[in-house]
Each structure stands twice: as structure tokens, then as C-alpha cells.
Amino acid sequence: MAAATRKRPAPPLGTTTSCCPAPAAKKRVRHKIWSIYNYEKLEVLGEGTYGVVVKGRDRRTGETVAIKWIRPDANGVTDITAVLREAGCLEACRGPPSVVQMKEVVADEVTRHVFIVMEFVGPSLQTRLTRGALSAAETRAMMRQLLRGAEKLHGEGIVHRDMKPDNILIGSGGGAVKICDLGMAVPARPAGGEPYPEEVVAALWYRAPELLGGGRRYGAAVDMWALGCVMAELLLGEPLFRDAGTEEDILHMARDVEFAMESTPEVAFGGLPDLTEAGLEVLRGLLSVKPEKRLTAAEALGHRWFDEEDDEPLSSSALCSQPPERRVCIRFIV
């Protein structure tokens, strides 16, 4: 990422237009491209295959922000179409508290690198999970927010395709929970329509059964499977499929999970004493191997589990508790 050394706010570099997916039609969204020199780099927050996210400060307002630099290809060229697609998806999700909010698209007029500026939230759920599992009440509070975020995404005709703890942010004090990193997000395609071009999407441990083996026809249900994996991880304190090393492992273990939750739910996952029957119904509905039987975000939010007693607040102390004794992996009890 280029060092921002200017002291005066830089003017906009121009405007560009991108398509933003919606259920009935595509909206045309115009993005004014501002200068990266309006921001001061503070520290690196995370780095992945496709880019780097840094913590920054807006020189114009003093506000703390998160800035995503989209890594150029081997020839030094940035895929502007992919950048604008992600920006368009974020633009479509303005408003709801459970999806990270975009502020603007900026660029370096010298290197021509492009950046997306977003609100600064806090650490990832992955970071917090290294400290232990959550209670059923805390899990319900977090899942309520995640499902609301998924409901908004899917209502706008967007499939995230990379739901996982690394792409979920926890706000200061543990209250706000936000879905982030829409770099793999795409407009949903109708059932039976053209397949997606990508052969592999989603991290292995969160990859839905219909994606295994290079499946390229799928819908929003892939996000719901991943959220089921996240829910299990919140309760267990470790990834549900952590022992899986291949797609074949995932498929075998997914079938074992489904069978155990239907036949012997009282001992599934080594026992989840805090989770009520209603909570198990939600988990079972999210982890249905067949996508057509999987709960949608709206269906999950309407489940009676979310009408149970008040949720425990997602406090910093609760999320920083010591890890519980490791539970037995479900595939060893079937």
C-alpha cells in the first residue's frame, strides 16, 4: 500500500459506474473515486491472497476507518471490475447493522491501485474464538445478528460465498457483529441458470456439500451452510470440520453430523447441555446436507429459538473466557 504523505485532502479522481445486484433487476451505481492521500495509514489489520486491510485515519475528519487494498495481478494491473462488484455489493447493503458499511472507493493516482474504505469495527470472530466457546445464549445473540446480515445480503440478490469467522467482525465491547469481506460475493443466479465460472469458492471447513467436487450451480443456501458451521464453532470453541483435509472428508463428516443430530441429538458433538431442543433444530436446519431442505435466513430468524429467554450480552469478558475441555468429535460417536 502506498504511503500517504499529503497533508491536504486530495480531490476526487473521477467517477465510474458498476452494477449492483438486486432481486428483480440490476441497479446502476455510480462511484466517485477519491484519493488515497485523504487517509493516513496506521497499522496492518490483516493480509490475504487478494489484498491487505489496514487501519487508517481520515485526514479530513479524524475518523478511524478500515481500508482494503485490492492486490494487483502479476502485471501490476488491478481488476477494477472485481473491485467495483464488491463496492456495489457493499453499496446495496447500506443501512443494516450486521453488514460492514462502505464509505467510499479511493485510488492512488500514481500507482493506480484501488482501495475500498469501510467503517472500522474491531477484531475478527476468528481472533476471539481462540479464547474459547460461547454459551448457548451468547451464540443465539450472535447468530441473530449474522442471520440478519445474511437476510439483507440474500434479499439484495447477493451470495457471499465466503462466510467464516475470519470474515465476521466483533465491535468494541463485543456488541456489534458484522459480516465483512464481500470480495467473493456475486449476484445470485436463478435455479437452473448459467453456472458460476469459479471452480472453487469458500474455505474448505465452511464449504457446502453442493460446492464439493467443483459444483458451480448453487444459491444462497451455501451461505446458510457456512453459518451453520459458524454456529457449531461458537458452541464448540473449535471448527466443526477441523479434522477434514479434503472435500471427501467434508462430505463424509457432513453426513455423519446430519445423522447424529437426527438419531442421537443428546450426544451429538459430545453433548451440548446448554443448547435447547429449539436451538438444535436451528443448527440441524442450517446443516442439512440437501440445500433445498436448508433453512433460509428468514426462516431461521422466525424460529422459536429466537423467542426464548433474553440473550446474554456479547461482553468482552465472556468472549475472552478460557477454552472449555475439548468435546468429542461427532464422527467418533456415530
mmCIF file of C-alpha atoms in Angstrom:
data_model
loop_
_atom_site.group_PDB
_atom_site.id
_atom_site.type_symbol
_atom_site.label_atom_id
_atom_site.label_comp_id
_atom_site.label_asym_id
_atom_site.label_seq_id
_atom_site.Cartn_x
_atom_site.Cartn_y
_atom_site.Cartn_z
ATOM 1 C CA MET A 1 0.000 0.000 0.000
ATOM 2 C CA ALA A 2 1.398 3.369 -0.952
ATOM 3 C CA ALA A 3 2.480 5.648 1.858
ATOM 4 C CA ALA A 4 0.080 8.556 2.271
ATOM 5 C CA THR A 5 2.196 11.661 2.769
ATOM 6 C CA ARG A 6 -0.043 14.514 1.656
ATOM 7 C CA LYS A 7 -1.357 16.834 4.352
ATOM 8 C CA ARG A 8 -4.211 18.382 2.388
ATOM 9 C CA PRO A 9 -7.262 16.347 1.402
ATOM 10 C CA ALA A 10 -6.962 15.295 -2.209
ATOM 11 C CA PRO A 11 -9.734 15.949 -4.730
ATOM 12 C CA PRO A 12 -11.790 13.181 -6.362
ATOM 13 C CA LEU A 13 -10.129 11.413 -9.288
ATOM 14 C CA GLY A 14 -13.343 10.905 -11.226
ATOM 15 C CA THR A 15 -16.370 8.632 -11.298
ATOM 16 C CA THR A 16 -17.107 5.165 -12.547
ATOM 17 C CA THR A 17 -20.206 3.006 -12.751
ATOM 18 C CA SER A 18 -20.777 -0.540 -11.573
ATOM 19 C CA CYS A 19 -23.648 -2.989 -11.428
ATOM 20 C CA CYS A 20 -25.131 -3.749 -8.064
ATOM 21 C CA PRO A 21 -27.173 -6.970 -7.828
ATOM 22 C CA ALA A 22 -30.819 -6.848 -6.787
ATOM 23 C CA PRO A 23 -33.568 -9.492 -6.725
ATOM 24 C CA ALA A 24 -35.564 -8.200 -9.681
ATOM 25 C CA ALA A 25 -33.086 -6.110 -11.657
ATOM 26 C CA LYS A 26 -29.583 -4.705 -11.610
ATOM 27 C CA LYS A 27 -29.133 -1.191 -10.315
ATOM 28 C CA ARG A 28 -26.522 1.091 -11.804
ATOM 29 C CA VAL A 29 -24.362 2.529 -9.041
ATOM 30 C CA ARG A 30 -22.018 5.438 -9.647
ATOM 31 C CA HIS A 31 -18.879 5.573 -7.500
ATOM 32 C CA LYS A 32 -16.907 8.786 -7.159
ATOM 33 C CA ILE A 33 -13.259 7.780 -6.895
ATOM 34 C CA TRP A 34 -11.442 9.816 -4.262
ATOM 35 C CA SER A 35 -7.736 9.875 -3.422
ATOM 36 C CA ILE A 36 -5.995 7.511 -1.005
ATOM 37 C CA TYR A 37 -3.974 10.529 0.146
ATOM 38 C CA ASN A 38 -7.013 11.648 2.126
ATOM 39 C CA TYR A 39 -6.084 8.850 4.543
ATOM 40 C CA GLU A 40 -3.193 8.125 6.874
ATOM 41 C CA LYS A 41 -2.101 4.514 7.305
ATOM 42 C CA LEU A 42 -1.900 3.410 10.951
ATOM 43 C CA GLU A 43 -1.349 -0.354 11.040
ATOM 44 C CA VAL A 44 -1.970 -3.562 9.098
ATOM 45 C CA LEU A 45 -5.056 -5.444 10.299
ATOM 46 C CA GLY A 46 -4.903 -8.477 8.051
ATOM 47 C CA GLU A 47 -3.481 -9.829 4.817
ATOM 48 C CA GLY A 48 -4.857 -12.397 2.390
ATOM 49 C CA THR A 49 -4.380 -13.728 -1.111
ATOM 50 C CA TYR A 50 -6.310 -10.937 -2.768
ATOM 51 C CA GLY A 51 -5.474 -7.921 -0.655
ATOM 52 C CA VAL A 52 -4.475 -6.218 2.561
ATOM 53 C CA VAL A 53 -6.667 -4.454 5.123
ATOM 54 C CA VAL A 54 -5.151 -1.636 7.154
ATOM 55 C CA LYS A 55 -6.406 0.589 9.907
ATOM 56 C CA GLY A 56 -6.361 4.207 8.812
ATOM 57 C CA ARG A 57 -7.386 7.728 9.765
ATOM 58 C CA ASP A 58 -9.390 10.105 7.609
ATOM 59 C CA ARG A 59 -7.320 13.305 7.393
ATOM 60 C CA ARG A 60 -10.483 15.325 6.754
ATOM 61 C CA THR A 61 -12.477 14.183 9.798
ATOM 62 C CA GLY A 62 -10.062 12.294 12.070
ATOM 63 C CA GLU A 63 -12.322 9.231 11.875
ATOM 64 C CA THR A 64 -10.753 5.769 12.200
ATOM 65 C CA VAL A 65 -11.503 3.545 9.211
ATOM 66 C CA ALA A 66 -10.549 0.228 7.657
ATOM 67 C CA ILE A 67 -9.005 0.387 4.174
ATOM 68 C CA LYS A 68 -8.895 -2.633 1.879
ATOM 69 C CA TRP A 69 -6.195 -2.593 -0.787
ATOM 70 C CA ILE A 70 -7.012 -4.900 -3.672
ATOM 71 C CA ARG A 71 -3.814 -6.607 -4.709
ATOM 72 C CA PRO A 72 -2.923 -6.147 -8.427
ATOM 73 C CA ASP A 73 -2.034 -9.116 -10.619
ATOM 74 C CA ALA A 74 1.459 -10.206 -11.643
ATOM 75 C CA ASN A 75 1.490 -7.468 -14.277
ATOM 76 C CA GLY A 76 0.635 -4.791 -11.737
ATOM 77 C CA VAL A 77 -2.930 -4.387 -13.011
ATOM 78 C CA THR A 78 -5.884 -4.149 -10.613
ATOM 79 C CA ASP A 79 -9.076 -5.960 -11.567
ATOM 80 C CA ILE A 80 -11.285 -2.883 -11.397
ATOM 81 C CA THR A 81 -14.369 -4.919 -12.310
ATOM 82 C CA ALA A 82 -13.929 -7.093 -9.222
ATOM 83 C CA VAL A 83 -13.343 -4.018 -7.063
ATOM 84 C CA LEU A 84 -16.494 -2.325 -8.298
ATOM 85 C CA ARG A 85 -18.501 -5.520 -7.921
ATOM 86 C CA GLU A 86 -17.514 -5.695 -4.254
ATOM 87 C CA ALA A 87 -18.210 -1.979 -3.831
ATOM 88 C CA GLY A 88 -21.591 -2.455 -5.488
ATOM 89 C CA CYS A 89 -22.493 -5.278 -3.103
ATOM 90 C CA LEU A 90 -21.483 -3.146 -0.121
ATOM 91 C CA GLU A 91 -23.483 -0.234 -1.519
ATOM 92 C CA ALA A 92 -26.562 -2.460 -1.735
ATOM 93 C CA CYS A 93 -26.189 -3.348 1.946
ATOM 94 C CA ARG A 94 -26.092 0.179 3.316
ATOM 95 C CA GLY A 95 -28.083 0.577 6.495
ATOM 96 C CA PRO A 96 -28.372 -2.774 8.288
ATOM 97 C CA PRO A 97 -26.109 -3.035 11.329
ATOM 98 C CA SER A 98 -24.930 -6.587 10.579
ATOM 99 C CA VAL A 99 -23.011 -5.907 7.340
ATOM 100 C CA VAL A 100 -19.884 -3.745 7.385
ATOM 101 C CA GLN A 101 -20.584 -0.324 5.881
ATOM 102 C CA MET A 102 -18.628 1.119 2.961
ATOM 103 C CA LYS A 103 -17.612 4.779 2.993
ATOM 104 C CA GLU A 104 -16.025 5.314 -0.416
ATOM 105 C CA VAL A 105 -13.768 3.971 -3.146
ATOM 106 C CA VAL A 106 -10.334 5.598 -3.419
ATOM 107 C CA ALA A 107 -7.263 5.236 -5.613
ATOM 108 C CA ASP A 108 -3.615 6.200 -5.810
ATOM 109 C CA GLU A 109 -3.248 8.453 -8.845
ATOM 110 C CA VAL A 110 0.435 7.479 -9.137
ATOM 111 C CA THR A 111 0.305 3.668 -8.887
ATOM 112 C CA ARG A 112 -3.362 3.394 -9.996
ATOM 113 C CA HIS A 113 -4.000 0.999 -7.119
ATOM 114 C CA VAL A 114 -7.614 0.954 -5.882
ATOM 115 C CA PHE A 115 -8.909 0.777 -2.304
ATOM 116 C CA ILE A 116 -12.279 0.375 -0.558
ATOM 117 C CA VAL A 117 -12.736 2.430 2.609
ATOM 118 C CA MET A 118 -15.073 0.965 5.243
ATOM 119 C CA GLU A 119 -16.108 1.601 8.797
ATOM 120 C CA PHE A 120 -13.680 0.318 11.419
ATOM 121 C CA VAL A 121 -15.384 -2.324 13.572
ATOM 122 C CA GLY A 122 -12.928 -4.422 15.563
ATOM 123 C CA PRO A 123 -11.203 -7.825 15.571
ATOM 124 C CA SER A 124 -12.453 -10.862 13.712
ATOM 125 C CA LEU A 125 -14.501 -13.608 15.286
ATOM 126 C CA GLN A 126 -11.599 -15.938 14.475
ATOM 127 C CA THR A 127 -9.401 -13.975 16.868
ATOM 128 C CA ARG A 128 -12.000 -14.171 19.623
ATOM 129 C CA LEU A 129 -12.632 -17.889 19.161
ATOM 130 C CA THR A 130 -9.039 -18.703 20.071
ATOM 131 C CA ARG A 131 -10.117 -17.867 23.638
ATOM 132 C CA GLY A 132 -12.923 -20.378 23.918
ATOM 133 C CA ALA A 133 -16.523 -21.321 23.192
ATOM 134 C CA LEU A 134 -19.602 -19.187 23.805
ATOM 135 C CA SER A 135 -22.671 -20.128 25.815
ATOM 136 C CA ALA A 136 -25.909 -21.001 24.027
ATOM 137 C CA ALA A 137 -27.383 -17.601 24.942
ATOM 138 C CA GLU A 138 -24.326 -15.748 23.631
ATOM 139 C CA THR A 139 -24.421 -17.882 20.495
ATOM 140 C CA ARG A 140 -28.079 -17.009 19.952
ATOM 141 C CA ALA A 141 -27.303 -13.281 20.274
ATOM 142 C CA MET A 142 -24.511 -13.544 17.716
ATOM 143 C CA MET A 143 -26.461 -15.750 15.312
ATOM 144 C CA ARG A 144 -29.394 -13.322 15.379
ATOM 145 C CA GLN A 145 -27.129 -10.578 14.026
ATOM 146 C CA LEU A 146 -25.401 -12.826 11.499
ATOM 147 C CA LEU A 147 -28.715 -14.090 10.151
ATOM 148 C CA ARG A 148 -29.996 -10.528 9.812
ATOM 149 C CA GLY A 149 -26.897 -9.703 7.793
ATOM 150 C CA ALA A 150 -27.404 -12.780 5.609
ATOM 151 C CA GLU A 151 -31.076 -11.905 5.173
ATOM 152 C CA LYS A 152 -30.115 -8.465 3.876
ATOM 153 C CA LEU A 153 -27.477 -9.866 1.514
ATOM 154 C CA HIS A 154 -29.800 -12.504 0.106
ATOM 155 C CA GLY A 155 -32.694 -10.055 -0.109
ATOM 156 C CA GLU A 156 -30.498 -7.884 -2.334
ATOM 157 C CA GLY A 157 -29.745 -10.860 -4.542
ATOM 158 C CA ILE A 158 -26.190 -11.317 -3.260
ATOM 159 C CA VAL A 159 -24.443 -14.587 -2.372
ATOM 160 C CA HIS A 160 -21.440 -14.004 -0.079
ATOM 161 C CA ARG A 161 -19.662 -17.332 -0.820
ATOM 162 C CA ASP A 162 -17.023 -16.926 1.892
ATOM 163 C CA MET A 163 -18.763 -16.877 5.267
ATOM 164 C CA LYS A 164 -16.327 -17.866 8.018
ATOM 165 C CA PRO A 165 -15.069 -16.477 11.365
ATOM 166 C CA ASP A 166 -12.284 -14.545 9.597
ATOM 167 C CA ASN A 167 -14.978 -12.609 7.713
ATOM 168 C CA ILE A 168 -17.054 -11.706 10.763
ATOM 169 C CA LEU A 169 -16.099 -8.690 12.866
ATOM 170 C CA ILE A 170 -16.820 -8.049 16.543
ATOM 171 C CA GLY A 171 -17.275 -4.457 17.631
ATOM 172 C CA SER A 172 -15.777 -2.789 20.678
ATOM 173 C CA GLY A 173 -17.206 -4.336 23.827
ATOM 174 C CA GLY A 174 -18.484 -7.335 21.848
ATOM 175 C CA GLY A 175 -21.880 -5.829 20.966
ATOM 176 C CA ALA A 176 -21.925 -5.344 17.199
ATOM 177 C CA VAL A 177 -21.417 -8.354 14.926
ATOM 178 C CA LYS A 178 -20.818 -7.597 11.231
ATOM 179 C CA ILE A 179 -20.275 -9.649 8.094
ATOM 180 C CA CYS A 180 -17.341 -8.334 6.064
ATOM 181 C CA ASP A 181 -15.146 -9.099 3.023
ATOM 182 C CA LEU A 182 -17.514 -9.306 0.089
ATOM 183 C CA GLY A 183 -14.647 -9.924 -2.316
ATOM 184 C CA MET A 184 -16.128 -13.290 -3.351
ATOM 185 C CA ALA A 185 -19.725 -12.044 -3.370
ATOM 186 C CA VAL A 186 -21.697 -12.332 -6.617
ATOM 187 C CA PRO A 187 -25.234 -11.702 -7.862
ATOM 188 C CA ALA A 188 -27.459 -14.722 -7.257
ATOM 189 C CA ARG A 189 -28.362 -16.687 -10.381
ATOM 190 C CA PRO A 190 -31.744 -18.340 -10.969
ATOM 191 C CA ALA A 191 -32.070 -22.058 -10.360
ATOM 192 C CA GLY A 192 -31.032 -23.949 -13.449
ATOM 193 C CA GLY A 193 -29.307 -20.910 -14.878
ATOM 194 C CA GLU A 194 -25.755 -20.490 -16.073
ATOM 195 C CA PRO A 195 -23.129 -21.974 -13.708
ATOM 196 C CA TYR A 196 -20.682 -19.694 -11.950
ATOM 197 C CA PRO A 197 -17.246 -19.642 -13.588
ATOM 198 C CA GLU A 198 -15.228 -20.242 -10.401
ATOM 199 C CA GLU A 199 -14.457 -23.892 -9.733
ATOM 200 C CA VAL A 200 -13.587 -23.432 -6.055
ATOM 201 C CA VAL A 201 -15.191 -20.994 -3.613
ATOM 202 C CA ALA A 202 -15.457 -20.854 0.194
ATOM 203 C CA ALA A 203 -12.898 -22.100 2.712
ATOM 204 C CA LEU A 204 -12.814 -25.900 2.957
ATOM 205 C CA TRP A 205 -14.212 -26.214 6.501
ATOM 206 C CA TYR A 206 -17.181 -23.986 5.571
ATOM 207 C CA ARG A 207 -17.796 -25.305 2.041
ATOM 208 C CA ALA A 208 -21.345 -26.538 1.474
ATOM 209 C CA PRO A 209 -21.912 -30.078 0.117
ATOM 210 C CA GLU A 210 -23.225 -28.731 -3.207
ATOM 211 C CA LEU A 211 -19.894 -26.930 -3.727
ATOM 212 C CA LEU A 212 -17.827 -30.066 -3.240
ATOM 213 C CA GLY A 213 -16.315 -31.565 -6.333
ATOM 214 C CA GLY A 214 -16.328 -28.239 -8.121
ATOM 215 C CA GLY A 215 -20.106 -27.721 -8.089
ATOM 216 C CA ARG A 216 -20.889 -24.475 -9.926
ATOM 217 C CA ARG A 217 -24.693 -24.290 -9.707
ATOM 218 C CA TYR A 218 -25.795 -23.121 -6.286
ATOM 219 C CA GLY A 219 -27.545 -20.326 -4.449
ATOM 220 C CA ALA A 220 -27.782 -18.502 -1.132
ATOM 221 C CA ALA A 221 -28.013 -21.848 0.682
ATOM 222 C CA VAL A 222 -24.200 -22.100 0.544
ATOM 223 C CA ASP A 223 -24.046 -19.131 2.943
ATOM 224 C CA MET A 224 -26.551 -20.768 5.283
ATOM 225 C CA TRP A 225 -24.441 -23.929 5.463
ATOM 226 C CA ALA A 226 -21.407 -21.832 6.338
ATOM 227 C CA LEU A 227 -23.373 -20.028 9.059
ATOM 228 C CA GLY A 228 -24.370 -23.433 10.445
ATOM 229 C CA CYS A 229 -20.665 -24.290 10.639
ATOM 230 C CA VAL A 230 -20.061 -20.961 12.399
ATOM 231 C CA MET A 231 -22.869 -21.641 14.887
ATOM 232 C CA ALA A 232 -21.402 -25.038 15.739
ATOM 233 C CA GLU A 233 -17.968 -23.454 16.148
ATOM 234 C CA LEU A 234 -19.337 -20.858 18.558
ATOM 235 C CA LEU A 235 -20.743 -23.639 20.732
ATOM 236 C CA LEU A 236 -17.749 -25.971 20.457
ATOM 237 C CA GLY A 237 -14.912 -23.447 20.538
ATOM 238 C CA GLU A 238 -13.315 -25.120 17.510
ATOM 239 C CA PRO A 239 -14.221 -25.688 13.839
ATOM 240 C CA LEU A 240 -16.793 -28.414 13.297
ATOM 241 C CA PHE A 241 -14.787 -29.971 10.471
ATOM 242 C CA ARG A 242 -11.311 -29.226 11.768
ATOM 243 C CA ASP A 243 -10.179 -32.816 11.113
ATOM 244 C CA ALA A 244 -11.150 -32.637 7.449
ATOM 245 C CA GLY A 245 -8.310 -32.324 4.971
ATOM 246 C CA THR A 246 -10.163 -32.983 1.732
ATOM 247 C CA GLU A 247 -13.563 -32.345 0.190
ATOM 248 C CA GLU A 248 -14.322 -36.060 0.518
ATOM 249 C CA ASP A 249 -13.675 -35.807 4.268
ATOM 250 C CA ILE A 250 -16.122 -32.896 4.493
ATOM 251 C CA LEU A 251 -18.854 -34.818 2.687
ATOM 252 C CA HIS A 252 -18.488 -37.933 4.859
ATOM 253 C CA MET A 253 -18.401 -35.896 8.060
ATOM 254 C CA ALA A 254 -21.359 -33.745 6.972
ATOM 255 C CA ARG A 255 -23.462 -36.868 6.524
ATOM 256 C CA ASP A 256 -22.328 -38.126 9.937
ATOM 257 C CA VAL A 257 -23.299 -34.805 11.509
ATOM 258 C CA GLU A 258 -26.756 -34.878 9.946
ATOM 259 C CA PHE A 259 -27.348 -38.483 11.004
ATOM 260 C CA ALA A 260 -26.214 -37.866 14.580
ATOM 261 C CA MET A 261 -28.393 -34.767 15.030
ATOM 262 C CA GLU A 262 -31.427 -36.708 13.796
ATOM 263 C CA SER A 263 -30.824 -40.016 15.592
ATOM 264 C CA THR A 264 -28.938 -39.192 18.812
ATOM 265 C CA PRO A 265 -29.090 -35.406 19.300
ATOM 266 C CA GLU A 266 -28.467 -35.680 23.039
ATOM 267 C CA VAL A 267 -24.903 -36.869 22.431
ATOM 268 C CA ALA A 268 -24.165 -35.075 19.173
ATOM 269 C CA PHE A 269 -20.932 -33.087 19.306
ATOM 270 C CA GLY A 270 -20.105 -34.819 22.579
ATOM 271 C CA GLY A 271 -23.124 -33.151 24.161
ATOM 272 C CA LEU A 272 -24.251 -29.532 24.187
ATOM 273 C CA PRO A 273 -26.022 -29.236 27.551
ATOM 274 C CA ASP A 274 -26.781 -25.512 27.201
ATOM 275 C CA LEU A 275 -28.466 -25.862 23.807
ATOM 276 C CA THR A 276 -32.230 -26.416 23.943
ATOM 277 C CA GLU A 277 -34.174 -28.575 21.524
ATOM 278 C CA ALA A 278 -35.149 -25.406 19.684
ATOM 279 C CA GLY A 279 -31.512 -24.413 19.291
ATOM 280 C CA LEU A 280 -30.654 -27.862 17.987
ATOM 281 C CA GLU A 281 -33.464 -27.540 15.444
ATOM 282 C CA VAL A 282 -31.871 -24.369 14.076
ATOM 283 C CA LEU A 283 -28.435 -25.987 13.908
ATOM 284 C CA ARG A 284 -29.883 -29.066 12.219
ATOM 285 C CA GLY A 285 -31.766 -26.879 9.746
ATOM 286 C CA LEU A 286 -28.651 -24.944 8.784
ATOM 287 C CA LEU A 287 -26.548 -28.079 8.392
ATOM 288 C CA SER A 288 -28.931 -30.010 6.165
ATOM 289 C CA VAL A 289 -26.858 -31.761 3.511
ATOM 290 C CA LYS A 290 -29.537 -31.121 0.889
ATOM 291 C CA PRO A 291 -29.663 -27.380 0.088
ATOM 292 C CA GLU A 292 -33.400 -27.412 -0.655
ATOM 293 C CA LYS A 293 -34.052 -28.546 2.932
ATOM 294 C CA ARG A 294 -31.710 -25.980 4.492
ATOM 295 C CA LEU A 295 -33.179 -23.081 6.442
ATOM 296 C CA THR A 296 -33.118 -19.674 4.802
ATOM 297 C CA ALA A 297 -32.021 -16.677 6.856
ATOM 298 C CA ALA A 298 -35.636 -15.502 7.186
ATOM 299 C CA GLU A 299 -36.836 -18.961 8.247
ATOM 300 C CA ALA A 300 -34.077 -19.279 10.834
ATOM 301 C CA LEU A 301 -34.842 -15.828 12.294
ATOM 302 C CA GLY A 302 -38.505 -16.802 12.574
ATOM 303 C CA HIS A 303 -37.677 -19.947 14.555
ATOM 304 C CA ARG A 304 -38.897 -20.238 18.141
ATOM 305 C CA TRP A 305 -35.290 -20.444 19.395
ATOM 306 C CA PHE A 306 -35.035 -16.683 18.990
ATOM 307 C CA ASP A 307 -38.132 -16.220 21.178
ATOM 308 C CA GLU A 308 -36.521 -17.922 24.174
ATOM 309 C CA GLU A 309 -35.163 -16.094 27.231
ATOM 310 C CA ASP A 310 -33.103 -12.938 26.821
ATOM 311 C CA ASP A 311 -29.709 -13.393 25.249
ATOM 312 C CA GLU A 312 -26.582 -12.847 27.254
ATOM 313 C CA PRO A 313 -24.678 -9.754 26.097
ATOM 314 C CA LEU A 314 -21.620 -10.415 23.973
ATOM 315 C CA SER A 315 -19.294 -8.852 26.512
ATOM 316 C CA SER A 316 -15.525 -8.732 26.185
ATOM 317 C CA SER A 317 -15.133 -10.808 29.353
ATOM 318 C CA ALA A 318 -17.426 -13.527 28.033
ATOM 319 C CA LEU A 319 -15.602 -13.710 24.726
ATOM 320 C CA CYS A 320 -12.230 -13.832 26.466
ATOM 321 C CA SER A 321 -13.062 -16.762 28.745
ATOM 322 C CA GLN A 322 -10.775 -19.768 28.951
ATOM 323 C CA PRO A 323 -11.403 -22.590 26.459
ATOM 324 C CA PRO A 324 -13.569 -25.434 27.803
ATOM 325 C CA GLU A 325 -12.492 -29.035 27.739
ATOM 326 C CA ARG A 326 -12.467 -30.205 24.132
ATOM 327 C CA ARG A 327 -15.630 -32.071 23.156
ATOM 328 C CA VAL A 328 -15.596 -35.351 21.286
ATOM 329 C CA CYS A 329 -15.777 -35.005 17.506
ATOM 330 C CA ILE A 330 -19.168 -36.102 16.229
ATOM 331 C CA ARG A 331 -17.801 -38.584 13.709
ATOM 332 C CA PHE A 332 -16.446 -40.756 16.521
ATOM 333 C CA ILE A 333 -19.823 -41.218 18.217
ATOM 334 C CA VAL A 334 -21.993 -42.232 15.274
#
